CSV table of N, CA, C and O in Angstrom, one decimal:
chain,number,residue,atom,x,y,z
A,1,UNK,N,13.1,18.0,4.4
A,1,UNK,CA,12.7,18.2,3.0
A,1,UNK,C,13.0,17.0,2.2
A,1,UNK,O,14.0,16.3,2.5
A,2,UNK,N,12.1,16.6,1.2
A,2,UNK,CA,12.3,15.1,1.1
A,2,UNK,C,13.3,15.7,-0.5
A,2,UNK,O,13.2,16.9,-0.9
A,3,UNK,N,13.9,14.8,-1.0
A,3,UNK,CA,14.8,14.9,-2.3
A,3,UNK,C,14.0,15.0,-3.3
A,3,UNK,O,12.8,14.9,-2.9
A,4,UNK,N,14.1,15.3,-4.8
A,4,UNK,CA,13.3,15.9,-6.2
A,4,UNK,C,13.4,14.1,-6.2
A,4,UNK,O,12.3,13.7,-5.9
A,5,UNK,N,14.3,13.1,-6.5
A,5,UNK,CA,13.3,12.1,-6.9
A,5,UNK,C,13.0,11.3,-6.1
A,5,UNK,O,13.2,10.2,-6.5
A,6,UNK,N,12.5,11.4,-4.8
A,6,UNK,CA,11.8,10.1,-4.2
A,6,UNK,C,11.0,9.2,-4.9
A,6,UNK,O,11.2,8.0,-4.8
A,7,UNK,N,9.9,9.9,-6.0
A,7,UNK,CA,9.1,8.7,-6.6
A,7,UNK,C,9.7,7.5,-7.4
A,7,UNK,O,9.1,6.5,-7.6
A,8,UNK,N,11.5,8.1,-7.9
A,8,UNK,CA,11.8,7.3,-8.8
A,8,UNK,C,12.5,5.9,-8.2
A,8,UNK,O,12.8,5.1,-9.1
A,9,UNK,N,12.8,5.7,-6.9
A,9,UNK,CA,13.3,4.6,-6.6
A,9,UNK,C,11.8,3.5,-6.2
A,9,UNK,O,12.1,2.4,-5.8
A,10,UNK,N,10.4,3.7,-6.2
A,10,UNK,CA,10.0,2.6,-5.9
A,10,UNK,C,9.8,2.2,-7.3
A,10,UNK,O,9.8,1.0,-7.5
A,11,UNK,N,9.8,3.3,-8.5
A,11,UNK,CA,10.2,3.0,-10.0
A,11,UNK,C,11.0,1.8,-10.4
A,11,UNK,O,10.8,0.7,-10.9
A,12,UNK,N,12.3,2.6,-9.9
A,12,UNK,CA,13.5,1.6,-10.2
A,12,UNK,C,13.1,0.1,-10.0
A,12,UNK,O,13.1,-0.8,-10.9
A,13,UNK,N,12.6,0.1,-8.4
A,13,UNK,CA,12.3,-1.3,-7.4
A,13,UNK,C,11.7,-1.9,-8.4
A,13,UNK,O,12.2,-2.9,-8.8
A,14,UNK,N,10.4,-1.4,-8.9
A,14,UNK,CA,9.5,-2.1,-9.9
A,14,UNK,C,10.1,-3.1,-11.0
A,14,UNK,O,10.0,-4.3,-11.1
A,15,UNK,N,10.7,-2.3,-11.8
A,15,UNK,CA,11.7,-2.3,-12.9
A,15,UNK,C,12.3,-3.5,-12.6
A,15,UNK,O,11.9,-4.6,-13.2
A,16,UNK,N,13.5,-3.3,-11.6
A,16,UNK,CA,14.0,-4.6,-11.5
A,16,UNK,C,13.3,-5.8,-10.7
A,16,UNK,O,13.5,-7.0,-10.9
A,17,UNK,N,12.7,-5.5,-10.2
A,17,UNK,CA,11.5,-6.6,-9.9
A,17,UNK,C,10.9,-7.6,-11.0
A,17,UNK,O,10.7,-8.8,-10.9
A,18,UNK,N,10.6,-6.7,-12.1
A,18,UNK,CA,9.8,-7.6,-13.8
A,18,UNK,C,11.0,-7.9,-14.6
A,18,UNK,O,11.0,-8.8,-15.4
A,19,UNK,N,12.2,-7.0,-14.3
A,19,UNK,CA,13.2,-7.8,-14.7
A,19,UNK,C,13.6,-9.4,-14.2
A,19,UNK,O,13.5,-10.5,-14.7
A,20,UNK,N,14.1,-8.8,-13.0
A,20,UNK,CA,14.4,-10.7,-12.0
A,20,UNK,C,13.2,-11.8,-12.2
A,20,UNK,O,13.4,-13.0,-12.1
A,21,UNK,N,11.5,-11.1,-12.3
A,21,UNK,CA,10.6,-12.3,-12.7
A,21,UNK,C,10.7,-12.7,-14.2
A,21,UNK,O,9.9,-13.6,-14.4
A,22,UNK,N,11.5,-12.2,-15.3
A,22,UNK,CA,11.3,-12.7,-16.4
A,22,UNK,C,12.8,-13.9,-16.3
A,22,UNK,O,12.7,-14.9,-17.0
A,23,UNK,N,14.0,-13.7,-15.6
A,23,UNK,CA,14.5,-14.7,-15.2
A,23,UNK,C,14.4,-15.8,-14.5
A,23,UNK,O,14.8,-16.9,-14.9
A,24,UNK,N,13.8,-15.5,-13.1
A,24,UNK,CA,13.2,-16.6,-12.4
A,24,UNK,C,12.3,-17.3,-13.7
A,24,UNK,O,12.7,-18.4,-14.0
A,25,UNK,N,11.2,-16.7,-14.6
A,25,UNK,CA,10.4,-17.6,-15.2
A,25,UNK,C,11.2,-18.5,-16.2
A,25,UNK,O,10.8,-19.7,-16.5
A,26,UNK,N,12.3,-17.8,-16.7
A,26,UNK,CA,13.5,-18.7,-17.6
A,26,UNK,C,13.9,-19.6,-16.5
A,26,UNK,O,13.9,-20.8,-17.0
A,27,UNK,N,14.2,-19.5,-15.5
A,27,UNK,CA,14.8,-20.5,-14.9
A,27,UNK,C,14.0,-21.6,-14.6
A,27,UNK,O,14.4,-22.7,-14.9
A,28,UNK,N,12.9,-21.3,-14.0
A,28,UNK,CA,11.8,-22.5,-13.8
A,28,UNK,C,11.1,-23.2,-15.2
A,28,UNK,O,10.3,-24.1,-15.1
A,29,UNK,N,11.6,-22.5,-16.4
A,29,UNK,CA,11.4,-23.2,-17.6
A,29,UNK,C,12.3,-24.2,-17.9
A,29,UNK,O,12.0,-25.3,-18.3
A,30,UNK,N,13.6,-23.8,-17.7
A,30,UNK,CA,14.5,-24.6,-18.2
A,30,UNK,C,14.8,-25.9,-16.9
A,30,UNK,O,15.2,-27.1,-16.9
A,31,UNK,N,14.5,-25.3,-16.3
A,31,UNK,CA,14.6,-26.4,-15.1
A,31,UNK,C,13.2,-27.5,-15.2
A,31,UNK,O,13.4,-28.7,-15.1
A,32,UNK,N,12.2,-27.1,-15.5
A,32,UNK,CA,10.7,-27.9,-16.0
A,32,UNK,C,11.3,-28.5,-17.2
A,32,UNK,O,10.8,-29.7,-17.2
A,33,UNK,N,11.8,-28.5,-18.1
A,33,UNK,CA,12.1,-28.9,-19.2
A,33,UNK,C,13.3,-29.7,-18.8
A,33,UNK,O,13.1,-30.9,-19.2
A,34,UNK,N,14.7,-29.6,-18.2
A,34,UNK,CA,15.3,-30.7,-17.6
A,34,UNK,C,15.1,-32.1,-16.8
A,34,UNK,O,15.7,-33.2,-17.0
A,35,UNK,N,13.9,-31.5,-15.7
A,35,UNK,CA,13.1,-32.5,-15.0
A,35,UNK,C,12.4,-33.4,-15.9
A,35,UNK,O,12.2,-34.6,-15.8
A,36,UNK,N,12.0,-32.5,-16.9
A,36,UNK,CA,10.9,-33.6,-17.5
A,36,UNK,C,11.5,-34.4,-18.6
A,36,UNK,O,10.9,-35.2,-19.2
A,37,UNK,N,13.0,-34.1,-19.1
A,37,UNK,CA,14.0,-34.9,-20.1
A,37,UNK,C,14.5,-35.8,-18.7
A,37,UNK,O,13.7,-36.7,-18.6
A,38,UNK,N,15.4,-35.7,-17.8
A,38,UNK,CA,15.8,-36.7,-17.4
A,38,UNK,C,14.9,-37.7,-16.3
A,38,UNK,O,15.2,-38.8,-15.9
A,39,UNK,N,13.8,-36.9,-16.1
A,39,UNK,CA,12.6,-38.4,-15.8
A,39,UNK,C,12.3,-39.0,-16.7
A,39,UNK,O,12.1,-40.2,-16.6
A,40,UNK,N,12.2,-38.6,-17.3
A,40,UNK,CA,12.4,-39.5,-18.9
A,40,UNK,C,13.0,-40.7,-18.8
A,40,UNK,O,12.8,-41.8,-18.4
A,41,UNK,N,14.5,-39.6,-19.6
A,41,UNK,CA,15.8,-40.7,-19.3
A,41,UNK,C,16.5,-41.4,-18.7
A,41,UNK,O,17.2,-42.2,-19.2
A,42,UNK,N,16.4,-41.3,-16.9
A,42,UNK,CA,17.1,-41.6,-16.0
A,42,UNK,C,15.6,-41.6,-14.6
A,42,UNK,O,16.1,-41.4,-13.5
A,43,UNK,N,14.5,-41.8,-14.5
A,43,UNK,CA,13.5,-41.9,-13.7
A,43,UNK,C,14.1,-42.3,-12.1
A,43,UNK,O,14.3,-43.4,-11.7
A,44,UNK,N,14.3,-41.1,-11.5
A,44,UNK,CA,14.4,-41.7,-9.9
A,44,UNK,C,15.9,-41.2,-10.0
A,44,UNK,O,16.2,-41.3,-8.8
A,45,UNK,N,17.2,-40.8,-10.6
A,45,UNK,CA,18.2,-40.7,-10.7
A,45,UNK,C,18.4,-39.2,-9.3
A,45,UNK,O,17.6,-38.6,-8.6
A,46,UNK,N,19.4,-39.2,-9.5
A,46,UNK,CA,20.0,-37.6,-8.3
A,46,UNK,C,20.1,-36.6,-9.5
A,46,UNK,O,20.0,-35.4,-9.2
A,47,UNK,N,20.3,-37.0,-10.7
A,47,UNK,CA,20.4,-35.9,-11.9
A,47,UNK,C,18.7,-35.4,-11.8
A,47,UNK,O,18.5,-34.2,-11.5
A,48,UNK,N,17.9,-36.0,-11.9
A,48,UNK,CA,16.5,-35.8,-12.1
A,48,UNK,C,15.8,-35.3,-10.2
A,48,UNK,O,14.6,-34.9,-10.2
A,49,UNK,N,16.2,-35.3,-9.5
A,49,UNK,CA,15.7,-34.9,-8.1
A,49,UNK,C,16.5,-33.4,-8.0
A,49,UNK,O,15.9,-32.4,-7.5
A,50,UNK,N,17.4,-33.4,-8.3
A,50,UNK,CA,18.5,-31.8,-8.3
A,50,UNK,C,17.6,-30.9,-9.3
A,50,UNK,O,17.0,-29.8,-8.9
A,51,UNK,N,17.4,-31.5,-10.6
A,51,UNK,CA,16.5,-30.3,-11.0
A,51,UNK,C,15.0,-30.2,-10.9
A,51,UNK,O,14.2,-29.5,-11.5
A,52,UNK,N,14.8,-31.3,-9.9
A,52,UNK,CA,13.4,-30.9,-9.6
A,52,UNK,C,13.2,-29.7,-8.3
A,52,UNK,O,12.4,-28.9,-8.0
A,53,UNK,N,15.1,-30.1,-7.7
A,53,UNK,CA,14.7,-28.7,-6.4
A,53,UNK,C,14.9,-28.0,-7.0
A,53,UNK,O,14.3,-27.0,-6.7
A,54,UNK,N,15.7,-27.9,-8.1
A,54,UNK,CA,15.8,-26.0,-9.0
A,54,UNK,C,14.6,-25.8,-9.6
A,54,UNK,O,14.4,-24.7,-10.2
A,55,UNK,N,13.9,-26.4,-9.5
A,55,UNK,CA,12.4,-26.3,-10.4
A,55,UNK,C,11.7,-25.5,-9.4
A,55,UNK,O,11.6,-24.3,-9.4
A,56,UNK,N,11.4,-26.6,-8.1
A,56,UNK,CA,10.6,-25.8,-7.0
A,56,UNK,C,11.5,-24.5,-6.5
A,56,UNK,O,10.8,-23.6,-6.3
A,57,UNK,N,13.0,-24.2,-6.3
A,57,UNK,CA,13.3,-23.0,-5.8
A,57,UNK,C,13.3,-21.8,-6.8
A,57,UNK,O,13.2,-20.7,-6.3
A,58,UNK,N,13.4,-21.8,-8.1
A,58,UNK,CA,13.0,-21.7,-8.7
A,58,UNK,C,11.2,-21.2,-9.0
A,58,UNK,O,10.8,-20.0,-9.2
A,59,UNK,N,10.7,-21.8,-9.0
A,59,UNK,CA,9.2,-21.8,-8.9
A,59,UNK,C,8.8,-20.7,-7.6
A,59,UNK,O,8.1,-19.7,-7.8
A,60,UNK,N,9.4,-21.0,-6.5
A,60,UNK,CA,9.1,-20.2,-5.4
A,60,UNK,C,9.7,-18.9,-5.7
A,60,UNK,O,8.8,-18.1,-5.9
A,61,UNK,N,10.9,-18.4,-5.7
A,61,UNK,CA,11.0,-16.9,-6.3
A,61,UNK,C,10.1,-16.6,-7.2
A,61,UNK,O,9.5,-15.6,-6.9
A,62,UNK,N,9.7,-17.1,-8.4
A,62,UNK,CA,8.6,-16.5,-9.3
A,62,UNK,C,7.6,-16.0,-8.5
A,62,UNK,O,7.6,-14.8,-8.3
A,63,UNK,N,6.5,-17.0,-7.8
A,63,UNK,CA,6.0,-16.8,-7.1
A,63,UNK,C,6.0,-15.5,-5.9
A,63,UNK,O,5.1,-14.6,-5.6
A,64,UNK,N,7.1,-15.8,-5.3
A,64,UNK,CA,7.2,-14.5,-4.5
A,64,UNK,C,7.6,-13.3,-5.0
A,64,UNK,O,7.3,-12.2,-4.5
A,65,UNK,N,8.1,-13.4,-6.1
A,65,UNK,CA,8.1,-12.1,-6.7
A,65,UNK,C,7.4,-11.5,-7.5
A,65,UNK,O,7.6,-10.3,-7.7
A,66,UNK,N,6.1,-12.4,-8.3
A,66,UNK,CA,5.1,-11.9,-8.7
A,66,UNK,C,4.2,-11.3,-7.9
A,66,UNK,O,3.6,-10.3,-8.1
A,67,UNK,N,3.9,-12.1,-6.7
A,67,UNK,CA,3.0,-11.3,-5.5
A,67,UNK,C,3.6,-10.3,-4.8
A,67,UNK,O,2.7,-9.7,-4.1
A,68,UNK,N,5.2,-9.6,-4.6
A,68,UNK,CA,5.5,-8.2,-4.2
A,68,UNK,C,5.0,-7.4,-5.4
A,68,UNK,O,4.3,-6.3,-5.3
A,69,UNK,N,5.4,-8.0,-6.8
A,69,UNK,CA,4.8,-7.1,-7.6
A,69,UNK,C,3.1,-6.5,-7.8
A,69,UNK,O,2.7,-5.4,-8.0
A,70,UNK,N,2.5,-7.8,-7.6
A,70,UNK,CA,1.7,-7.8,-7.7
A,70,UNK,C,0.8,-6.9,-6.6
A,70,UNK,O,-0.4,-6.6,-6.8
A,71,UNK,N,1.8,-6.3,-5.3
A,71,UNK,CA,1.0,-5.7,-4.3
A,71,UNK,C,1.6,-4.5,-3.9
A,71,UNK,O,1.4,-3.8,-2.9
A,72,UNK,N,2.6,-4.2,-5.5
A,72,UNK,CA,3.3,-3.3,-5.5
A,72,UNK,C,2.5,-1.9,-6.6
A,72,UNK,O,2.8,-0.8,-6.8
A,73,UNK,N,0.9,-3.1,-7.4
A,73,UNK,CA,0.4,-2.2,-8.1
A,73,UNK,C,-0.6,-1.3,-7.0
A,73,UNK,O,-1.0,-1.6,-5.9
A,74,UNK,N,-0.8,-0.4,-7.7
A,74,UNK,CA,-1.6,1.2,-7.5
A,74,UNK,C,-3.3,0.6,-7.4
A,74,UNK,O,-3.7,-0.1,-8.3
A,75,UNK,N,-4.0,1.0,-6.4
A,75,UNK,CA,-4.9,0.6,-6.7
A,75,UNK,C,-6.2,1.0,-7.5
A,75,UNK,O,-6.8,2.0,-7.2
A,76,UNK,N,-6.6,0.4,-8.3
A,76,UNK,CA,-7.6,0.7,-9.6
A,76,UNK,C,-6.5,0.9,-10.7
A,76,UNK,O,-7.0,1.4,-11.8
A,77,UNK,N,-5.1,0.7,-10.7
A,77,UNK,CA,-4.4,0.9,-11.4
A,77,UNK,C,-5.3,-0.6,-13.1
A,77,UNK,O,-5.4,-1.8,-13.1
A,78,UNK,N,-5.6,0.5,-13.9
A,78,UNK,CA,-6.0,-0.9,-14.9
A,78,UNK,C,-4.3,-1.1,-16.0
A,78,UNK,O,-3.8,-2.1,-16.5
A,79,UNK,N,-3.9,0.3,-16.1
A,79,UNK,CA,-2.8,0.6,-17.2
A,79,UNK,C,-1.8,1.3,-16.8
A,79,UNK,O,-2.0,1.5,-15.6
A,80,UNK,N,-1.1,1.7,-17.1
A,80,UNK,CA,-0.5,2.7,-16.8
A,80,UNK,C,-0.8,4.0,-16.0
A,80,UNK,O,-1.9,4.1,-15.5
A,81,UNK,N,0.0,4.8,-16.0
A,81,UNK,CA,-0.5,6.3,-15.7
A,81,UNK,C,-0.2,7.1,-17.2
A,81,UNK,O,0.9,7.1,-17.8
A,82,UNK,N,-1.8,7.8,-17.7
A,82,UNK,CA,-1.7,8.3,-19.0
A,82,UNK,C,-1.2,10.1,-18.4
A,82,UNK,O,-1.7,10.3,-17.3
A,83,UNK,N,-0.8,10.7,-18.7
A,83,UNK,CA,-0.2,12.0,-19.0
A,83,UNK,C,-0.4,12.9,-20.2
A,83,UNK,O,0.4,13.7,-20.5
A,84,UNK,N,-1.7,12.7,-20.8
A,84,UNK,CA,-1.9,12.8,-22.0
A,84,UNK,C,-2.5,14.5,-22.0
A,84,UNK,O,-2.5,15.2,-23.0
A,85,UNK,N,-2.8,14.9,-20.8
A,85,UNK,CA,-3.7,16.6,-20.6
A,85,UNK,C,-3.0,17.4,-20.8
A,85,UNK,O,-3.6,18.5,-20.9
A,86,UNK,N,-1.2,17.6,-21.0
A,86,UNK,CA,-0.6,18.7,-21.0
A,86,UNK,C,-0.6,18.7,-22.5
A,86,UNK,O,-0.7,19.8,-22.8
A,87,UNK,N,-0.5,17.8,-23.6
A,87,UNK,CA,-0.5,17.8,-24.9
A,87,UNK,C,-1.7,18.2,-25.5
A,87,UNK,O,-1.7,18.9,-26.6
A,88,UNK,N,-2.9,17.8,-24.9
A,88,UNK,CA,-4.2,18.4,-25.5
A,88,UNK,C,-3.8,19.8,-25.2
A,88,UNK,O,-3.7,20.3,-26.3
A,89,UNK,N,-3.6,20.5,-24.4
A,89,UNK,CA,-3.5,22.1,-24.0
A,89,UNK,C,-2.5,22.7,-24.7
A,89,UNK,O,-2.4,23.7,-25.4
A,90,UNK,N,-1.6,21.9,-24.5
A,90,UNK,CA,-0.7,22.8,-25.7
A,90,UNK,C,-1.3,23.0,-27.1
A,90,UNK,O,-1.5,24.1,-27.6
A,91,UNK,N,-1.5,22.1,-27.7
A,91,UNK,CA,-1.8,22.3,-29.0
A,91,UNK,C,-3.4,23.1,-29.0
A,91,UNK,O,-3.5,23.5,-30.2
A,92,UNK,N,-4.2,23.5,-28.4
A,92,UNK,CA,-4.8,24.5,-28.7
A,92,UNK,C,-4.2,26.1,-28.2
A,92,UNK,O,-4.9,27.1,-28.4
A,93,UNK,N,-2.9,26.2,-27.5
A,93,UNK,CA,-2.3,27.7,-27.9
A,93,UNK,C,-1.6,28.3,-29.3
A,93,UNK,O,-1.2,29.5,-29.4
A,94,UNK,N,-1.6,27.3,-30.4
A,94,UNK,CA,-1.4,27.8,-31.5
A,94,UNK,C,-2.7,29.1,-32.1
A,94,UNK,O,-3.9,29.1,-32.0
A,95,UNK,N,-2.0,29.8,-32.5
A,95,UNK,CA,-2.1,31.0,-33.3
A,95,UNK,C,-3.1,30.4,-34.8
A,95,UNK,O,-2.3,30.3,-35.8
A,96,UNK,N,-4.3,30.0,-35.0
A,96,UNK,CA,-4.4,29.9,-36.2
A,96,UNK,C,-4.2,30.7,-37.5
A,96,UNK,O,-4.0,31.9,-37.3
A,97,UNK,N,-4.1,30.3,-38.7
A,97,UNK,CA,-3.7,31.1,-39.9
A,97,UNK,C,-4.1,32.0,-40.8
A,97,UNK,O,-3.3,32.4,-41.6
């Protein structure tokens, strides 16, 4: 017999999935934004090659985690899932006045 919430852990997985890609994308920002101040300032330095690999390792988690996500959507999924049919039915068992 499977448990009452099985559906909610591929939920959760989701969840923290768009969580960790909104950090990966901070990280590959700030790291793009380092790279591109100390090629600037220091062109060819070990300060400017170090945050070019946090750029690319960086960049690659985004990546791979946009495409689990991305293959973690429902298919024909355009929005959400609406739930909207139990609210129309209720509100016509009122009693008019």
């Amino acid at each position: 017999m499977a448990s009452r919430n099985d559906h909610s852990i591929p939920l959760r997985a989701v969840r923290q999935l768009r969580r960790i890609r909104m950090f990966y994308a901070a990280g590959a920002l700030l790291w793009a934004a380092s790279a591109t101040w100390l090629g600037r300032e220091a062109p060819g330095s070990r300060q400017m090659w170090v945050s070019v690999l946090f750029l690319a390792v960086f960049t690659g988690l985004l990546s791979v985690t946009s495409l689990w996500l991305w293959r973690r959507r429902p298919v024909g999924a355009g929005g959400g899932a609406r739930h909207a049919g139990a609210r129309g039915m209720a509100a016509g068992r009122h009693a008019s006045a």
